[in-house]
Short mmCIF file of C-alpha atoms and ligand atoms in Angstrom, two decimals:
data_model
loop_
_atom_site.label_atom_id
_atom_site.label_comp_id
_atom_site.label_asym_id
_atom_site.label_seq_id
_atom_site.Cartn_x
_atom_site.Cartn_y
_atom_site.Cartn_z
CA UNK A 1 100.10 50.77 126.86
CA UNK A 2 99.69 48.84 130.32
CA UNK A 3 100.72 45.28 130.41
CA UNK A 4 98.52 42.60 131.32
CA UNK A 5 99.63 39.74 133.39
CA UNK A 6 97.45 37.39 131.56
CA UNK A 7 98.50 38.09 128.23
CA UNK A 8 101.85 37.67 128.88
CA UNK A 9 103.92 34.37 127.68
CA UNK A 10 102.96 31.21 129.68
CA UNK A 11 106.50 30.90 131.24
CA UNK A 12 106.77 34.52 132.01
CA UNK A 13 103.24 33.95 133.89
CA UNK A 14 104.80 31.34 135.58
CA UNK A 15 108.07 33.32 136.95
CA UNK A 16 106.04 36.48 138.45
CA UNK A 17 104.10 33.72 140.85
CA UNK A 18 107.12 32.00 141.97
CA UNK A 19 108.24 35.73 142.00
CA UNK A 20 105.13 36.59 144.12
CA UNK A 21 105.58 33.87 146.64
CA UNK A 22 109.13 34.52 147.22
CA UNK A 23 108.91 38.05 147.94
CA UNK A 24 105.80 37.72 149.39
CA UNK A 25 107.78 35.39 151.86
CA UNK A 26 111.05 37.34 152.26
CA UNK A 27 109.01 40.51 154.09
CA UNK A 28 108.16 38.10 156.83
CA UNK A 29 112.18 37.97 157.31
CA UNK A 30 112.17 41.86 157.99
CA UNK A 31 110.45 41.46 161.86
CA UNK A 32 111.92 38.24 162.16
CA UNK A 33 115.15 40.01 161.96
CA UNK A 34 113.72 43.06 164.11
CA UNK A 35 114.57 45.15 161.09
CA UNK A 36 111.36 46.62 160.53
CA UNK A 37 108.07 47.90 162.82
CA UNK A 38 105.19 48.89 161.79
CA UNK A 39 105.83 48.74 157.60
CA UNK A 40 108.73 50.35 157.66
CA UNK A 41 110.88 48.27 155.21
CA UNK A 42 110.15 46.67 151.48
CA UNK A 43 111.53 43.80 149.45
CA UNK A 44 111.54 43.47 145.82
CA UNK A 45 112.88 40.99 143.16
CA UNK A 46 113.56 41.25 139.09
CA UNK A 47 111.96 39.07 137.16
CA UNK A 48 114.70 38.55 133.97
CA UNK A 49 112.04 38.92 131.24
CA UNK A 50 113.49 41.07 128.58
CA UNK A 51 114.25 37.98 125.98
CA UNK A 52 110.47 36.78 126.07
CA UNK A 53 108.84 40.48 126.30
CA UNK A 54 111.11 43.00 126.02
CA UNK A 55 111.69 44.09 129.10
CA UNK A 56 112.21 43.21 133.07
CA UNK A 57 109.43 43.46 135.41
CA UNK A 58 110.09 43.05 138.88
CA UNK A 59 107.25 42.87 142.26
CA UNK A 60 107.49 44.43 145.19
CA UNK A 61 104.76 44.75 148.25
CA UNK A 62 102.00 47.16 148.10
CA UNK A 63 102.49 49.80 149.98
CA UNK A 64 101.52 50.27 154.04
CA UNK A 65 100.22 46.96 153.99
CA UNK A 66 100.78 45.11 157.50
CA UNK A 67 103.67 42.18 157.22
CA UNK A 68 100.72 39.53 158.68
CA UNK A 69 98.69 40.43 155.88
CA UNK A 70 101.31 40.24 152.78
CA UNK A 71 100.31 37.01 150.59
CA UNK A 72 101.63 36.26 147.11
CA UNK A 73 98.17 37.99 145.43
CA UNK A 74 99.10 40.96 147.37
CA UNK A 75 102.28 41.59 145.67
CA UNK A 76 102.48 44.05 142.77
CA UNK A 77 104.09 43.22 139.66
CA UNK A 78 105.52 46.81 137.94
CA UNK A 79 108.30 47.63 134.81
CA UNK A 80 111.47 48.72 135.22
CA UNK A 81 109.87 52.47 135.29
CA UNK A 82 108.11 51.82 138.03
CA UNK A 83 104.29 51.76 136.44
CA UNK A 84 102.39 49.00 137.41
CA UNK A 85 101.27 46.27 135.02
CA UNK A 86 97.56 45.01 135.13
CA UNK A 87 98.65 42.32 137.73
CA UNK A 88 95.45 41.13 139.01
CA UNK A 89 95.23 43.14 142.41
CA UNK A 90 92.66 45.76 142.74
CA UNK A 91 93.48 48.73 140.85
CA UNK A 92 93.85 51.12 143.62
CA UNK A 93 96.12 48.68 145.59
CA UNK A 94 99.38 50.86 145.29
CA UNK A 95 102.87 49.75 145.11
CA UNK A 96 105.59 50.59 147.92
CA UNK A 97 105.91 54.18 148.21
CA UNK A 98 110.14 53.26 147.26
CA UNK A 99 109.07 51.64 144.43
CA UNK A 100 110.59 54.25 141.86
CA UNK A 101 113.80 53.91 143.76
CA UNK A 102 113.74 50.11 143.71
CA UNK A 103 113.03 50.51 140.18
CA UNK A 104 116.14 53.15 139.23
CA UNK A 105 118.13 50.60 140.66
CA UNK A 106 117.40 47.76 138.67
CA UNK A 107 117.61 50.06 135.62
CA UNK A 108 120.74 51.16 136.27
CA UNK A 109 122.52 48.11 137.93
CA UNK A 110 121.83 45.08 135.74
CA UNK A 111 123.16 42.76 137.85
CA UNK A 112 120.97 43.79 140.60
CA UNK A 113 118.39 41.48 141.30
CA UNK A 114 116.86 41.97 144.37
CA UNK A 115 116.52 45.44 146.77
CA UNK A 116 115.33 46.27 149.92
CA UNK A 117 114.91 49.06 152.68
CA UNK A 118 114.63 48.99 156.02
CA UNK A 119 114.70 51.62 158.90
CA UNK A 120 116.91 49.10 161.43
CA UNK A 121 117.81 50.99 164.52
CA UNK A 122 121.41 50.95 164.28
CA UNK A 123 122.19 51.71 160.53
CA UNK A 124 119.31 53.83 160.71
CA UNK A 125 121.23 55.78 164.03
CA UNK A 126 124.51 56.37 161.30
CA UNK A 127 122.24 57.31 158.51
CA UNK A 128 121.15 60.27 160.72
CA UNK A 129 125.11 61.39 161.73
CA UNK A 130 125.89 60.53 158.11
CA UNK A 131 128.74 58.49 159.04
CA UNK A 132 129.77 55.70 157.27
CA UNK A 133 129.85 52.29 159.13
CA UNK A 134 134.08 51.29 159.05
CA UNK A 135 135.27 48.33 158.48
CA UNK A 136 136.63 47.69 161.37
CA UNK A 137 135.08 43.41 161.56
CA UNK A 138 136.07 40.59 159.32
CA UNK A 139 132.26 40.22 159.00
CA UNK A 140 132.23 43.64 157.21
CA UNK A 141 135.24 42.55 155.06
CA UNK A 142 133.64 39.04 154.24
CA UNK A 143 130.02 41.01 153.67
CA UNK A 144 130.67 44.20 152.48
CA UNK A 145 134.04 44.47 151.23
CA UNK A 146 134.70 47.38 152.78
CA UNK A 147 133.30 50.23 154.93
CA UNK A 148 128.97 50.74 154.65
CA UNK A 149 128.82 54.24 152.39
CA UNK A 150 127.08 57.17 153.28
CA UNK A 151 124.22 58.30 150.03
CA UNK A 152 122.96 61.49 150.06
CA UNK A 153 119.67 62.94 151.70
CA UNK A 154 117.28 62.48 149.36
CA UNK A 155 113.48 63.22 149.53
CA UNK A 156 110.86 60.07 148.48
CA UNK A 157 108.83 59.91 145.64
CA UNK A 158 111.55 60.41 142.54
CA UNK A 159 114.52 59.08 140.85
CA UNK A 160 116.07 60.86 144.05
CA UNK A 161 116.86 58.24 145.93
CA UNK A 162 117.25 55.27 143.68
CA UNK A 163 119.95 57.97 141.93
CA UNK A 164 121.89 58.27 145.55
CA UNK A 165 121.86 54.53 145.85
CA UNK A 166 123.23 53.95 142.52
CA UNK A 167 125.87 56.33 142.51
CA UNK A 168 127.07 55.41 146.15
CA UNK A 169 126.81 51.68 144.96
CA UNK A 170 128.45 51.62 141.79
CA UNK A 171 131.95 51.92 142.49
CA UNK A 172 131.83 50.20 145.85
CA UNK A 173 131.77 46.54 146.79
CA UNK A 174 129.07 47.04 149.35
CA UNK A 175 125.69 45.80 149.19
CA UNK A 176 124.44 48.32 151.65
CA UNK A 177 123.97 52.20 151.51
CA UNK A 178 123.29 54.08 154.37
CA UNK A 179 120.87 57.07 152.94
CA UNK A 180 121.67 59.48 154.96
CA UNK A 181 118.81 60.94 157.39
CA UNK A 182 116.87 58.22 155.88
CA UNK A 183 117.75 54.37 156.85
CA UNK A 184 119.49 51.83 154.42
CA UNK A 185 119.05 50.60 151.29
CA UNK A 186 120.46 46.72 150.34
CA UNK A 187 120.94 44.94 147.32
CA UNK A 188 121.83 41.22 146.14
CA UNK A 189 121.75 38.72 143.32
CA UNK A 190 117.90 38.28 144.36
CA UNK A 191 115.90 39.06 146.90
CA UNK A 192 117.03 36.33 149.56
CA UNK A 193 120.84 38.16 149.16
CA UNK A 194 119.71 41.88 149.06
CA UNK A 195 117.49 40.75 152.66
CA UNK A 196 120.76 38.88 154.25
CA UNK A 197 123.11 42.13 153.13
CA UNK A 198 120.40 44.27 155.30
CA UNK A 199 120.25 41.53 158.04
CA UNK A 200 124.06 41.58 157.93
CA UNK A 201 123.87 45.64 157.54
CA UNK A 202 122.31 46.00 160.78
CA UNK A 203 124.54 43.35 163.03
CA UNK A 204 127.50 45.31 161.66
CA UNK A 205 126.33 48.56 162.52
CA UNK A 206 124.98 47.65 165.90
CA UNK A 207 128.63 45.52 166.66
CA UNK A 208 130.53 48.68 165.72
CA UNK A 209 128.59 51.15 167.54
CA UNK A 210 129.12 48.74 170.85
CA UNK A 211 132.16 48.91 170.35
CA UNK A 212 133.15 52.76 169.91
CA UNK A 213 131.27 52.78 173.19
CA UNK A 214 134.41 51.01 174.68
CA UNK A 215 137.05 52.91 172.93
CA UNK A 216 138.51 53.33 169.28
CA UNK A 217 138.03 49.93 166.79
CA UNK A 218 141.10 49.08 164.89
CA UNK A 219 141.07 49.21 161.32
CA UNK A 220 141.95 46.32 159.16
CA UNK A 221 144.62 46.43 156.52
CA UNK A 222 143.40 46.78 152.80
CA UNK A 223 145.00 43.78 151.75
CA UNK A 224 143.53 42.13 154.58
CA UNK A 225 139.92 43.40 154.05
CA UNK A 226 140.31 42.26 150.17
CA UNK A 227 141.56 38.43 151.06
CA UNK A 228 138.81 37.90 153.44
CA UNK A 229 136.04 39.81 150.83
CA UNK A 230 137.56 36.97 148.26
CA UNK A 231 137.01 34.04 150.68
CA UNK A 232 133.88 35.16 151.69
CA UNK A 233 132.42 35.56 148.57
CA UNK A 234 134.41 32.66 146.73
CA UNK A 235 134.90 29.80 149.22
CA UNK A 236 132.65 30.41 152.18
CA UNK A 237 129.73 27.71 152.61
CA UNK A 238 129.31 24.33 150.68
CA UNK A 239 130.11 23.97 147.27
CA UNK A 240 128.42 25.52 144.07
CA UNK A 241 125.85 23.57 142.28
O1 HMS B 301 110.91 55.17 154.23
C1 HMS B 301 109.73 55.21 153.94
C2 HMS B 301 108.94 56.44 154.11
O2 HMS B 301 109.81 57.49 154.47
C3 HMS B 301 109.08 53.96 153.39
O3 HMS B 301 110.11 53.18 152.87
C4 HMS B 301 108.44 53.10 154.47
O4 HMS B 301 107.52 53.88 155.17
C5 HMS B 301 107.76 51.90 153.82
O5 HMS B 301 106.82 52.38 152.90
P1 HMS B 301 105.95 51.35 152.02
O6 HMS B 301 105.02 50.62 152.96
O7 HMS B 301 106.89 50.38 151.35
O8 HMS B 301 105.23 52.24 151.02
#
């Protein structure tokens, strides 16, 4: 049976609109960034639910609606199997058309809290040669970890995609996946990370592709690559609350 927002627990009511506003606010991040035109690109965020009812939910933006027009009420609220709950929006207001990708990943990565997709020029350029971005910058080492992986071509609308992303991502340190033919995929600890790892996906792929224009980049040693992932991820910025 279909959820309904309003008979969920108080508190839970409480995290999807915090959940709503933030998401609502990270797609305006996507043309700030030049990552996106038209609505080419979609942010989502887990709401951690499963103690009070179950299971996660998680919201994402309805789908071909213009960035200027994205408000909290717009933003769908949908279970980890992509269905969406009765969330208040009008019932024909659909979900992103990635939305059962978004959704295999969050069912399959549990420490995934946050996903997005983008079509950014330059990642989008070595999704089509289905090349994977090296990691040839100490930005990529501090970011990624390691190169930007390569998913497979995978056609919209199915498990397909959310599948490639999950088995590129699972055994790599990246936050990015290229889908190949397709444009990249991002995730994070929430929403705000999975946007900044597409943000950073972009810069790196752009940087790099400069820079083969002037000649061969030089890789960076493993053990290099893994001190300055550790730093990074570790040490960078202030101090942890
Ligand atoms: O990549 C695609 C379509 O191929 C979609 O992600 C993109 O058009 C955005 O669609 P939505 O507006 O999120 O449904």
């Amino acid at each position: 049976m279909t959820l309904t927002l309003t008979d969920l627990p108080a508190d839970v009511q409480d995290e999807v609109s915090k959940t709503r506003r933030i998401v609502a606010d990270l797609h305006a991040e996507l043309p700030r960034w030049e990552l996106v035109v038209w609505t080419a690109g979609n942010v989502s965020q887990r709401i951690r639910c499963a103690d009070q009812i179950g299971e996660d939910l998680f919201v994402i933006k309805p789908s071909g609606v213009s960035y200027d027009q994205l408000g909290p009420t717009q933003m769908v609220v949908c279970t980890l199997d992509g269905a969406k709950i009765n969330d208040g929006t009008p019932d024909r207001l659909q979900p992103s058309s990635d939305t059962a990708a978004h959704a295999y990943v969050y069912t399959h990565m549990d420490h995934v809290g946050g996903v997005v997709h983008t079509h950014s020029t330059y990642a989008t350029a070595w999704a089509a040669r289905g090349e994977e971005v090296p990691c040839v910058l100490t930005m990529m080492a501090d970011e990624f970890g390691g190169p930007i992986p390569i998913g497979p071509f995978a056609l919209i609308g199915d498990d397909s995609i959310g599948r490639g992303i999950v088995d590129t991502l699972k055994d790599s340190r990246s936050r990015a996946v290229l889908m190949q033919n397709h444009g990249p995929f991002t995730i994070g600890k929430d929403g705000r990370d999975a946007v900044k790892a597409a943000v950073m996906c972009e810069e790196v792929a752009r940087t790099v592709h400069i820079s083969r224009q002037l000649g061969e980049p030089l890789p960076i040693a493993q053990e290099k690559v893994d001190s300055l992932f550790d730093r990074y991820q570790n040490v960078y910025g202030q101090p942890k609350k």
